[in-house]
Structures are given as structure tokens and as C-alpha cells.
Amino acid sequence: MFNGKQILITGGTGSFGKRFIKTLLSQYEPKRVVVYSRDELKQFEMQQDFDQPCMRYFIGDVRDKERLVQAMRNIDFVVHAAALKQVPAAEYNPMECIKTNINGAENVIHAALYNKVKKVIALSTDKAANPVNLYGATKLASDKLFVAANNMAGSQGTSFSVVRYGNVVGSRGSVVPFFKKLLAEGASALPITHRDMTRFWITLDQGVKFVFDNFARMHGGEIFVPKIPSVRITELANAIAPGLPLEDVGIRPGEKLHEVMCPADDSYHTYEFSDHFVIAPTITFNSRNNDFGCNKEGETGQLVELGFEYNSRNNEDFLSVAQLIERDLCE
Ligand SMILES: NC(=O)c1ccc[n+]([C@@H]2O[C@H](COP(=O)([O-])OP(=O)(O)OC[C@H]3O[C@@H](n4cnc5c(N)ncnc54)[C@H](OP(=O)(O)O)[C@@H]3O)[C@@H](O)[C@H]2O)c1
């Protein structure tokens, strides 16, 4: 699907972007891969590891519509991964988060439509489902923009879909590197915000594979949600530092005890497939009439029961300490 094609990744220097590009280059022979992000140092460092002739590095901000239009010239596929994603930072700097995550999404859509990009996948987060923090609210707004964008594209134009998943093991700013840093510094206890807290848990490779899979599956308009395990924060801390005491530090601004991925209110338009869910659009697309219970790969799903919610507390799949270690999730 990506052989001979031109692909642009906003936020290509981030945790997701780098792993996505590594996988792309190992499995396909793309014609051109464009990294689009702001910081020249991160791009310089990335160039040391990714110096293949097809690689291009564009300095640019997703807030800058004109630059995005320029960067997407001749591009076939876009992955929109650029975001401000730290919950507390978004609570204290709401307008900055809105400019990047919402206005940036609008700009990506505009540039993709203008350049007749074939398919766009935007990354979302469980925090966008029933959001309680500004980060999640901006990602929900972004999800809505990408779903609605299919109406602007018409029947033959760009298809836009969303991939929504939970905490990525080991990504920048996440809890595993944080705990490990404290451990390396000789901490006598690990801080946890609440003993009952649960989170969805996905590895970077699983997240990247899910995005690749959904480029093939998408009609446009879906929110794709993978079935992934949950972890209890106490068990995660025990897996990283067996026997070390835990110190309760209280829930942070904008934090939830448990995360939701498919809200109960969306159950009437949520389909369950073998390894994922699809939240179908609630709006009708004027020039497209897709059956979201059957994807472009021919896989079929069933509508979930009314009131069904996919959340990290009621998840049937929980990782134990032993499984966390066994599955190498703490590395
Ligand atoms: N990590 C997780 O646990 C997780 C979970 C669920 C969903 N997600 C979503 O997955 C996506 C990727 O996350 P990640 O973990 O890879 O994040 P990350 O490591 O923090 O990378 C973010 C990337 O976005 C770029 N960026 C930030 N602001 C930008 C702007 N205004 N214009 C252009 N580029 C900008 C950053 O580079 P510069 O700073 O140089 O611009 C960087 O390349 C995000 O959309 C996030 O919401 C992440």
C-alpha cells in the first residue's frame, strides 16, 4: 500500500512518529517520507538514525496552514501525530493546547483536502472519550473535525479516520520512564496518584501496527479503538520496583481514576470486531454511503449492546505483575 507512495507524518520526531517511520521503512519502499515538526534539534538528531534517501525533514508548525499546504504537495497518505499531550500543561495553558490540537487539526484537514491526499489518519487518545481535562476535550474536538471532514471531501476525495488508544508504554513523558528515573536516582518510594487507578496499556509497536492496519480498513469517518489490556497503577509500580513503598500523592489536575475508550453514549453506533471496535460517525455523509459494520478489508463487526462501555476498569483483560514482566512491558 505504501510502496512508491509519499507519506507525511506530523509530529514525526515524536515517540510514535519515529517508530512508525522505522516500521514503514522496514516493510515498504516509499518514494518520500516527510517529517513535519517544529524543533530543529529533534529533527537533526533523527536524521542521524533515519538518513535514507527518501527521508525529508520539514520544519513547520501545525498552527501554520500555509506551511502545511506546501508540505503536503504530492503527498498520498498523512498520519497526524503532532499534539500537545501533557494533561497538566494543557490545564494551565488551555489556549496553547487549543491552538495546536484543534486549530492544528483544522489546518491538517485543509491542507489534505487542498492537495487531494488519499487518506489521513489522526491519532487520538482515550482521554478524548467523556473528557474531563482540556487535553481530552481538544482531542475530542479534533476527532469531530476529522470525522466531519469526510463531508467536505465528497465521494472521491480524501478519507479521514481517527485511531484512538490509551497510554503508550515508555512514550515521552509517560509513567514508566518517570518511575525508572526515580528508581535510578535512588528514590525510597514511588509516587502514585491513587491506589485504585487503572489505565489502558499499549506498546508503541502495537499502536503503530494498528495505524497501518486501519489505513487498509478505513472507509473514512471511523474512530478505530484497539482491544488492549488494562493495568492497575499499583501493579505497574510493583513490576518496576518490587517491594518499594508507594506514596499517595493525590490525583493530578484533570486526571481520571479510570479511562474510557468507547463511551456508553456511543454504544448505539459502536461495532465490535475481533480485535478492535469501530465508533461509526453519527452524522450522515452526503456523498458516501458506507456500511461501517464491514470494513474495506471485508472484516465484519457487530453492533455492541446498548449501554456497553469499553473502559479500563471493566476491561476483561488485565495484566498482572508477572505478565507485565513477562511481556516485557516494563522495559
Ligand atoms: N504517548 C501516549 O501515551 C499517547 C496515548 C494516546 C494517544 N497519543 C497521541 O499520539 C500522538 C503522538 O504522541 P507521541 O507520544 O508520539 O507524542 P510526542 O512524543 O510528544 O511527540 C509529539 C510530536 O509532535 C510534534 N509537535 C508538537 N507540537 C507541534 C506543533 N505545534 N506543530 C508541529 N509539530 C508539533 C513534536 O515535535 P516538535 O516539538 O519538534 O514540534 C513531536 O514530534 C499524539 O497525538 C497523542 O495525543 C499518545
Short mmCIF file of C-alpha atoms and ligand atoms in Angstrom, two decimals:
data_model
loop_
_atom_site.label_atom_id
_atom_site.label_comp_id
_atom_site.label_asym_id
_atom_site.label_seq_id
_atom_site.Cartn_x
_atom_site.Cartn_y
_atom_site.Cartn_z
CA MET A 1 0.00 0.00 0.00
CA PHE A 2 2.87 2.39 0.77
CA ASN A 3 5.34 1.20 -1.89
CA GLY A 4 6.22 4.09 -4.18
CA LYS A 5 3.96 6.43 -2.19
CA GLN A 6 4.59 9.74 -0.45
CA ILE A 7 3.75 9.87 3.24
CA LEU A 8 3.79 12.83 5.65
CA ILE A 9 3.83 12.45 9.43
CA THR A 10 3.09 15.49 11.54
CA GLY A 11 4.96 15.05 14.80
CA GLY A 12 7.31 12.66 13.01
CA THR A 13 10.08 13.22 15.57
CA GLY A 14 7.91 12.05 18.48
CA SER A 15 7.73 8.60 20.08
CA PHE A 16 5.00 7.41 17.72
CA GLY A 17 6.39 9.13 14.61
CA LYS A 18 9.85 7.61 14.87
CA ARG A 19 8.55 4.07 15.43
CA PHE A 20 6.01 4.47 12.64
CA ILE A 21 8.72 5.59 10.21
CA LYS A 22 11.09 2.81 11.32
CA THR A 23 8.35 0.24 10.58
CA LEU A 24 7.40 1.95 7.31
CA LEU A 25 10.99 1.84 6.05
CA SER A 26 11.48 -1.78 7.11
CA GLN A 27 8.29 -3.08 5.47
CA TYR A 28 7.77 -0.86 2.44
CA GLU A 29 9.65 1.14 -0.14
CA PRO A 30 8.04 4.57 0.00
CA LYS A 31 9.02 7.20 -2.54
CA ARG A 32 9.20 10.02 0.02
CA VAL A 33 8.63 10.27 3.76
CA VAL A 34 8.14 13.78 5.15
CA VAL A 35 8.67 14.53 8.84
CA TYR A 36 6.80 17.68 9.85
CA SER A 37 7.56 19.22 13.26
CA ARG A 38 8.90 22.39 14.91
CA ASP A 39 12.14 21.62 16.71
CA GLU A 40 15.28 21.56 14.56
CA LEU A 41 17.32 19.72 17.19
CA LYS A 42 14.91 16.76 17.33
CA GLN A 43 14.98 16.64 13.52
CA PHE A 44 18.78 16.89 13.45
CA GLU A 45 19.05 14.00 15.91
CA MET A 46 16.51 11.94 13.98
CA GLN A 47 18.47 12.46 10.77
CA GLN A 48 21.42 10.62 12.33
CA ASP A 49 19.28 7.47 12.57
CA PHE A 50 17.00 7.99 9.58
CA ASP A 51 19.15 9.21 6.66
CA GLN A 52 17.61 7.12 3.86
CA PRO A 53 17.35 8.99 0.53
CA CYS A 54 13.54 9.02 0.75
CA MET A 55 13.57 10.96 4.04
CA ARG A 56 12.65 14.67 4.07
CA TYR A 57 12.63 16.93 7.11
CA PHE A 58 10.31 19.94 7.14
CA ILE A 59 10.39 22.43 9.97
CA GLY A 60 6.83 23.60 10.47
CA ASP A 61 4.07 24.15 12.97
CA VAL A 62 0.61 22.59 12.56
CA ARG A 63 -0.70 26.02 13.53
CA ASP A 64 0.68 27.28 10.21
CA LYS A 65 -1.84 26.42 7.47
CA GLU A 66 0.22 27.74 4.55
CA ARG A 67 3.26 25.75 5.52
CA LEU A 68 1.16 22.59 5.83
CA VAL A 69 -0.34 23.17 2.38
CA GLN A 70 3.18 23.46 1.00
CA ALA A 71 4.44 20.38 2.87
CA MET A 72 1.57 18.17 1.67
CA ARG A 73 2.16 18.79 -2.02
CA ASN A 74 2.06 15.38 -3.84
CA ILE A 75 1.51 13.54 -0.57
CA ASP A 76 -0.62 10.35 -0.73
CA PHE A 77 -1.04 9.49 2.97
CA VAL A 78 -0.88 11.56 6.15
CA VAL A 79 -0.53 10.48 9.75
CA HIS A 80 -1.38 13.33 12.10
CA ALA A 81 0.55 12.65 15.32
CA ALA A 82 1.60 16.18 16.34
CA ALA A 83 -0.04 17.28 19.57
CA LEU A 84 0.39 18.89 22.92
CA LYS A 85 -0.41 15.93 25.17
CA GLN A 86 0.59 16.64 28.76
CA VAL A 87 -2.61 16.87 30.83
CA PRO A 88 -1.37 19.34 33.50
CA ALA A 89 0.31 21.60 30.90
CA ALA A 90 -2.96 21.78 28.98
CA GLU A 91 -4.90 22.67 32.15
CA TYR A 92 -2.57 25.59 32.83
CA ASN A 93 -2.12 26.69 29.18
CA PRO A 94 -5.50 25.93 27.61
CA MET A 95 -5.25 28.28 24.64
CA GLU A 96 -1.90 26.81 23.57
CA CYS A 97 -3.41 23.33 23.60
CA ILE A 98 -6.44 24.55 21.63
CA LYS A 99 -4.21 26.21 19.02
CA THR A 100 -2.14 23.09 18.42
CA ASN A 101 -4.70 20.31 18.86
CA ILE A 102 -7.84 21.93 17.41
CA ASN A 103 -6.64 24.67 15.06
CA GLY A 104 -3.81 22.37 14.01
CA ALA A 105 -6.31 19.62 13.15
CA GLU A 106 -8.33 22.06 11.05
CA ASN A 107 -5.16 23.08 9.19
CA VAL A 108 -4.18 19.47 8.53
CA ILE A 109 -7.65 18.83 7.10
CA HIS A 110 -7.49 21.94 4.92
CA ALA A 111 -4.04 21.07 3.56
CA ALA A 112 -5.03 17.44 2.89
CA LEU A 113 -8.19 18.48 1.01
CA TYR A 114 -6.31 21.13 -0.95
CA ASN A 115 -3.63 18.64 -2.02
CA LYS A 116 -6.07 15.77 -2.66
CA VAL A 117 -4.29 13.49 -0.20
CA LYS A 118 -5.81 9.97 -0.43
CA LYS A 119 -6.09 9.04 3.25
CA VAL A 120 -5.44 10.71 6.59
CA ILE A 121 -5.33 9.03 9.99
CA ALA A 122 -5.31 11.28 13.06
CA LEU A 123 -4.14 9.92 16.39
CA SER A 124 -6.46 10.36 19.32
CA THR A 125 -6.47 9.23 22.92
CA ASP A 126 -8.74 7.57 25.47
CA LYS A 127 -8.76 10.96 27.22
CA ALA A 128 -10.97 12.22 24.36
CA ALA A 129 -13.78 9.88 25.47
CA ASN A 130 -16.02 11.63 28.02
CA PRO A 131 -13.24 14.17 28.55
CA VAL A 132 -12.66 15.78 31.93
CA ASN A 133 -9.47 17.63 31.01
CA LEU A 134 -8.67 20.22 28.38
CA TYR A 135 -6.25 17.91 26.56
CA GLY A 136 -9.00 15.30 26.15
CA ALA A 137 -11.54 17.94 25.16
CA THR A 138 -9.23 19.26 22.43
CA LYS A 139 -8.65 15.76 21.12
CA LEU A 140 -12.42 15.12 21.08
CA ALA A 141 -12.88 18.34 19.10
CA SER A 142 -10.11 17.18 16.78
CA ASP A 143 -11.80 13.76 16.36
CA LYS A 144 -15.05 15.51 15.42
CA LEU A 145 -13.24 17.70 12.89
CA PHE A 146 -11.63 14.69 11.19
CA VAL A 147 -14.89 12.73 11.08
CA ALA A 148 -16.83 15.69 9.64
CA ALA A 149 -14.04 16.41 7.12
CA ASN A 150 -15.24 13.40 5.08
CA ASN A 151 -18.26 15.50 4.14
CA MET A 152 -16.06 18.22 2.68
CA ALA A 153 -14.14 15.69 0.62
CA GLY A 154 -17.07 14.39 -1.44
CA SER A 155 -17.27 10.84 -2.78
CA GLN A 156 -13.83 10.64 -4.40
CA GLY A 157 -11.85 12.95 -2.17
CA THR A 158 -9.68 12.45 0.90
CA SER A 159 -10.81 9.91 3.51
CA PHE A 160 -10.21 10.85 7.13
CA SER A 161 -10.30 8.44 10.09
CA VAL A 162 -9.21 8.50 13.71
CA VAL A 163 -7.26 5.99 15.77
CA ARG A 164 -7.93 6.22 19.49
CA TYR A 165 -5.90 4.33 22.08
CA GLY A 166 -4.59 4.50 25.65
CA ASN A 167 -1.29 5.00 27.41
CA VAL A 168 1.71 4.05 25.33
CA VAL A 169 4.32 2.15 27.30
CA GLY A 170 7.51 4.14 27.60
CA SER A 171 6.48 7.12 25.44
CA ARG A 172 7.95 10.53 26.23
CA GLY A 173 6.57 11.96 29.47
CA SER A 174 4.79 8.72 30.45
CA VAL A 175 4.83 6.93 33.80
CA VAL A 176 7.29 4.11 33.05
CA PRO A 177 10.28 6.34 32.21
CA PHE A 178 9.26 8.58 35.12
CA PHE A 179 9.26 5.67 37.61
CA LYS A 180 12.54 4.37 36.19
CA LYS A 181 14.19 7.76 36.52
CA LEU A 182 13.14 8.00 40.16
CA LEU A 183 14.45 4.49 40.75
CA ALA A 184 17.80 5.32 39.12
CA GLU A 185 18.05 8.40 41.35
CA GLY A 186 17.65 6.16 44.42
CA ALA A 187 14.05 7.04 45.35
CA SER A 188 12.88 5.42 48.59
CA ALA A 189 9.23 5.34 47.41
CA LEU A 190 7.31 5.65 44.14
CA PRO A 191 4.64 8.36 43.99
CA ILE A 192 1.21 7.20 42.82
CA THR A 193 -1.79 9.43 42.45
CA HIS A 194 -4.47 6.89 43.54
CA ARG A 195 -4.28 3.22 44.52
CA ASP A 196 -7.43 2.28 42.57
CA MET A 197 -6.27 3.86 39.33
CA THR A 198 -6.38 1.77 36.13
CA ARG A 199 -5.12 2.55 32.66
CA PHE A 200 -5.27 1.02 29.21
CA TRP A 201 -1.87 -0.19 28.09
CA ILE A 202 -0.48 -0.46 24.58
CA THR A 203 3.04 -0.85 23.27
CA LEU A 204 4.40 1.51 20.65
CA ASP A 205 4.65 -1.36 18.15
CA GLN A 206 1.02 -2.34 18.73
CA GLY A 207 -0.06 1.28 18.24
CA VAL A 208 1.95 1.58 15.03
CA LYS A 209 0.62 -1.73 13.66
CA PHE A 210 -2.93 -0.65 14.48
CA VAL A 211 -2.47 2.53 12.43
CA PHE A 212 -1.05 0.57 9.47
CA ASP A 213 -3.94 -1.93 9.67
CA ASN A 214 -6.52 0.83 9.69
CA PHE A 215 -5.16 2.55 6.59
CA ALA A 216 -6.28 -0.61 4.79
CA ARG A 217 -9.58 -0.97 6.71
CA MET A 218 -10.89 2.58 6.62
CA HIS A 219 -13.83 3.92 4.63
CA GLY A 220 -13.37 7.34 6.27
CA GLY A 221 -15.26 8.61 9.32
CA GLU A 222 -14.45 5.78 11.74
CA ILE A 223 -12.90 6.10 15.18
CA PHE A 224 -10.86 2.89 15.47
CA VAL A 225 -10.25 1.58 19.02
CA PRO A 226 -7.99 -1.44 19.64
CA LYS A 227 -8.81 -4.11 22.22
CA ILE A 228 -5.89 -3.80 24.62
CA PRO A 229 -5.21 -4.80 28.24
CA SER A 230 -5.55 -2.66 31.35
CA VAL A 231 -3.08 -2.30 34.22
CA ARG A 232 -3.52 -1.28 37.84
CA ILE A 233 -1.10 1.51 38.63
CA THR A 234 -0.07 -0.24 41.88
CA GLU A 235 0.85 -3.41 39.95
CA LEU A 236 2.82 -1.41 37.43
CA ALA A 237 4.82 0.22 40.23
CA ASN A 238 5.40 -3.22 41.77
CA ALA A 239 6.61 -4.59 38.46
CA ILE A 240 9.10 -1.78 38.03
CA ALA A 241 10.31 -1.66 41.64
CA PRO A 242 9.31 -4.82 43.52
CA GLY A 243 8.94 -4.16 47.23
CA LEU A 244 9.47 -0.40 47.07
CA PRO A 245 6.85 1.50 49.13
CA LEU A 246 4.20 3.53 47.30
CA GLU A 247 3.47 7.10 48.31
CA ASP A 248 -0.02 8.52 47.64
CA VAL A 249 0.36 11.98 46.16
CA GLY A 250 -3.25 12.62 45.10
CA ILE A 251 -4.97 12.88 41.74
CA ARG A 252 -3.43 15.49 39.43
CA PRO A 253 -5.43 18.29 37.82
CA GLY A 254 -7.64 16.86 35.09
CA GLU A 255 -6.83 13.22 35.86
CA LYS A 256 -9.42 10.38 35.89
CA LEU A 257 -9.37 7.25 38.06
CA HIS A 258 -10.25 5.08 35.06
CA GLU A 259 -10.16 5.78 31.33
CA VAL A 260 -12.92 5.21 28.79
CA MET A 261 -12.31 4.30 25.19
CA CYS A 262 -15.84 3.67 23.83
CA PRO A 263 -18.41 5.64 25.85
CA ALA A 264 -21.79 4.06 26.69
CA ASP A 265 -23.48 7.00 24.97
CA ASP A 266 -21.82 5.95 21.72
CA SER A 267 -22.92 2.31 22.07
CA TYR A 268 -25.74 2.60 19.56
CA HIS A 269 -23.20 3.27 16.81
CA THR A 270 -20.23 1.20 18.04
CA TYR A 271 -19.29 -2.04 16.26
CA GLU A 272 -17.22 -4.81 17.78
CA PHE A 273 -14.74 -6.57 15.50
CA SER A 274 -12.46 -9.44 16.54
CA ASP A 275 -9.59 -7.30 17.83
CA HIS A 276 -10.99 -3.77 17.79
CA PHE A 277 -14.03 -1.54 17.98
CA VAL A 278 -15.27 0.99 15.44
CA ILE A 279 -17.23 4.02 16.58
CA ALA A 280 -19.14 4.91 13.43
CA PRO A 281 -19.99 8.53 12.63
CA THR A 282 -23.31 9.83 13.94
CA ILE A 283 -23.63 12.22 11.03
CA THR A 284 -24.57 11.16 7.52
CA PHE A 285 -22.07 11.83 4.77
CA ASN A 286 -23.81 13.45 1.82
CA SER A 287 -21.94 11.66 -0.94
CA ARG A 288 -20.82 8.46 0.78
CA ASN A 289 -22.93 5.58 1.99
CA ASN A 290 -20.65 3.18 3.84
CA ASP A 291 -21.52 0.15 5.95
CA PHE A 292 -19.30 0.63 8.99
CA GLY A 293 -20.06 -2.93 10.13
CA CYS A 294 -17.95 -4.18 7.21
CA ASN A 295 -14.56 -2.62 6.56
CA LYS A 296 -12.61 -2.30 3.31
CA GLU A 297 -10.73 -5.49 4.13
CA GLY A 298 -14.05 -7.35 4.27
CA GLU A 299 -13.90 -7.90 8.06
CA THR A 300 -17.31 -7.71 9.72
CA GLY A 301 -18.34 -6.42 13.13
CA GLN A 302 -21.50 -6.47 15.23
CA LEU A 303 -23.20 -3.55 16.95
CA VAL A 304 -22.41 -3.72 20.69
CA GLU A 305 -25.22 -3.97 23.25
CA LEU A 306 -26.92 -0.70 24.03
CA GLY A 307 -25.20 0.86 27.06
CA PHE A 308 -21.96 -1.10 26.55
CA GLU A 309 -18.88 0.87 27.61
CA TYR A 310 -15.28 -0.10 26.95
CA ASN A 311 -13.30 1.26 29.90
CA SER A 312 -10.07 0.44 31.74
CA ARG A 313 -11.86 -0.67 34.93
CA ASN A 314 -14.34 -3.16 33.43
CA ASN A 315 -11.88 -4.45 30.84
CA GLU A 316 -11.86 -8.26 30.69
CA ASP A 317 -8.12 -8.24 30.01
CA PHE A 318 -5.91 -7.09 32.94
CA LEU A 319 -2.14 -7.52 33.07
CA SER A 320 -0.69 -8.94 36.29
CA VAL A 321 2.79 -8.06 37.58
CA ALA A 322 4.06 -11.37 36.19
CA GLN A 323 2.53 -10.62 32.78
CA LEU A 324 3.93 -7.11 32.79
CA ILE A 325 7.41 -8.51 33.29
CA GLU A 326 6.85 -11.48 31.00
CA ARG A 327 5.51 -9.33 28.20
CA ASP A 328 8.47 -7.01 28.61
CA LEU A 329 6.11 -4.09 29.15
CA CYS A 330 8.35 -2.57 31.76
CA GLU A 331 11.41 -2.40 29.54
N1 LIG B 1 2.01 8.79 24.22
C1 LIG B 1 0.84 8.30 24.59
O1 LIG B 1 0.71 7.66 25.64
C2 LIG B 1 -0.36 8.52 23.72
C3 LIG B 1 -1.55 7.85 24.01
C4 LIG B 1 -2.65 8.03 23.20
C5 LIG B 1 -2.56 8.90 22.12
N2 LIG B 1 -1.42 9.58 21.88
C6 LIG B 1 -1.39 10.51 20.75
O2 LIG B 1 -0.41 10.07 19.85
C7 LIG B 1 0.18 11.19 19.19
C8 LIG B 1 1.68 11.10 19.23
O3 LIG B 1 2.12 11.05 20.56
P1 LIG B 1 3.63 10.88 20.95
O4 LIG B 1 3.67 10.06 22.17
O5 LIG B 1 4.42 10.45 19.77
O6 LIG B 1 3.99 12.38 21.31
P2 LIG B 1 5.42 13.06 21.45
O7 LIG B 1 6.48 12.02 21.60
O8 LIG B 1 5.30 14.12 22.49
O9 LIG B 1 5.64 13.74 20.04
C9 LIG B 1 4.88 14.85 19.66
C10 LIG B 1 5.37 15.28 18.29
O10 LIG B 1 4.58 16.38 17.86
C11 LIG B 1 5.44 17.45 17.46
N3 LIG B 1 4.71 18.69 17.69
C12 LIG B 1 4.23 19.18 18.87
N4 LIG B 1 3.60 20.34 18.67
C13 LIG B 1 3.68 20.59 17.33
C14 LIG B 1 3.22 21.62 16.51
N5 LIG B 1 2.55 22.67 17.01
N6 LIG B 1 3.47 21.57 15.18
C15 LIG B 1 4.16 20.53 14.65
N7 LIG B 1 4.61 19.51 15.39
C16 LIG B 1 4.38 19.55 16.71
C17 LIG B 1 6.68 17.27 18.32
O11 LIG B 1 7.84 17.86 17.74
P3 LIG B 1 8.25 19.40 17.99
O12 LIG B 1 8.11 19.63 19.46
O13 LIG B 1 9.62 19.48 17.47
O14 LIG B 1 7.30 20.20 17.18
C18 LIG B 1 6.82 15.75 18.26
O15 LIG B 1 7.39 15.37 17.05
C19 LIG B 1 -0.43 12.43 19.83
O16 LIG B 1 -1.45 12.91 19.00
C20 LIG B 1 -1.01 11.93 21.13
O17 LIG B 1 -2.13 12.69 21.50
C21 LIG B 1 -0.31 9.39 22.64
#
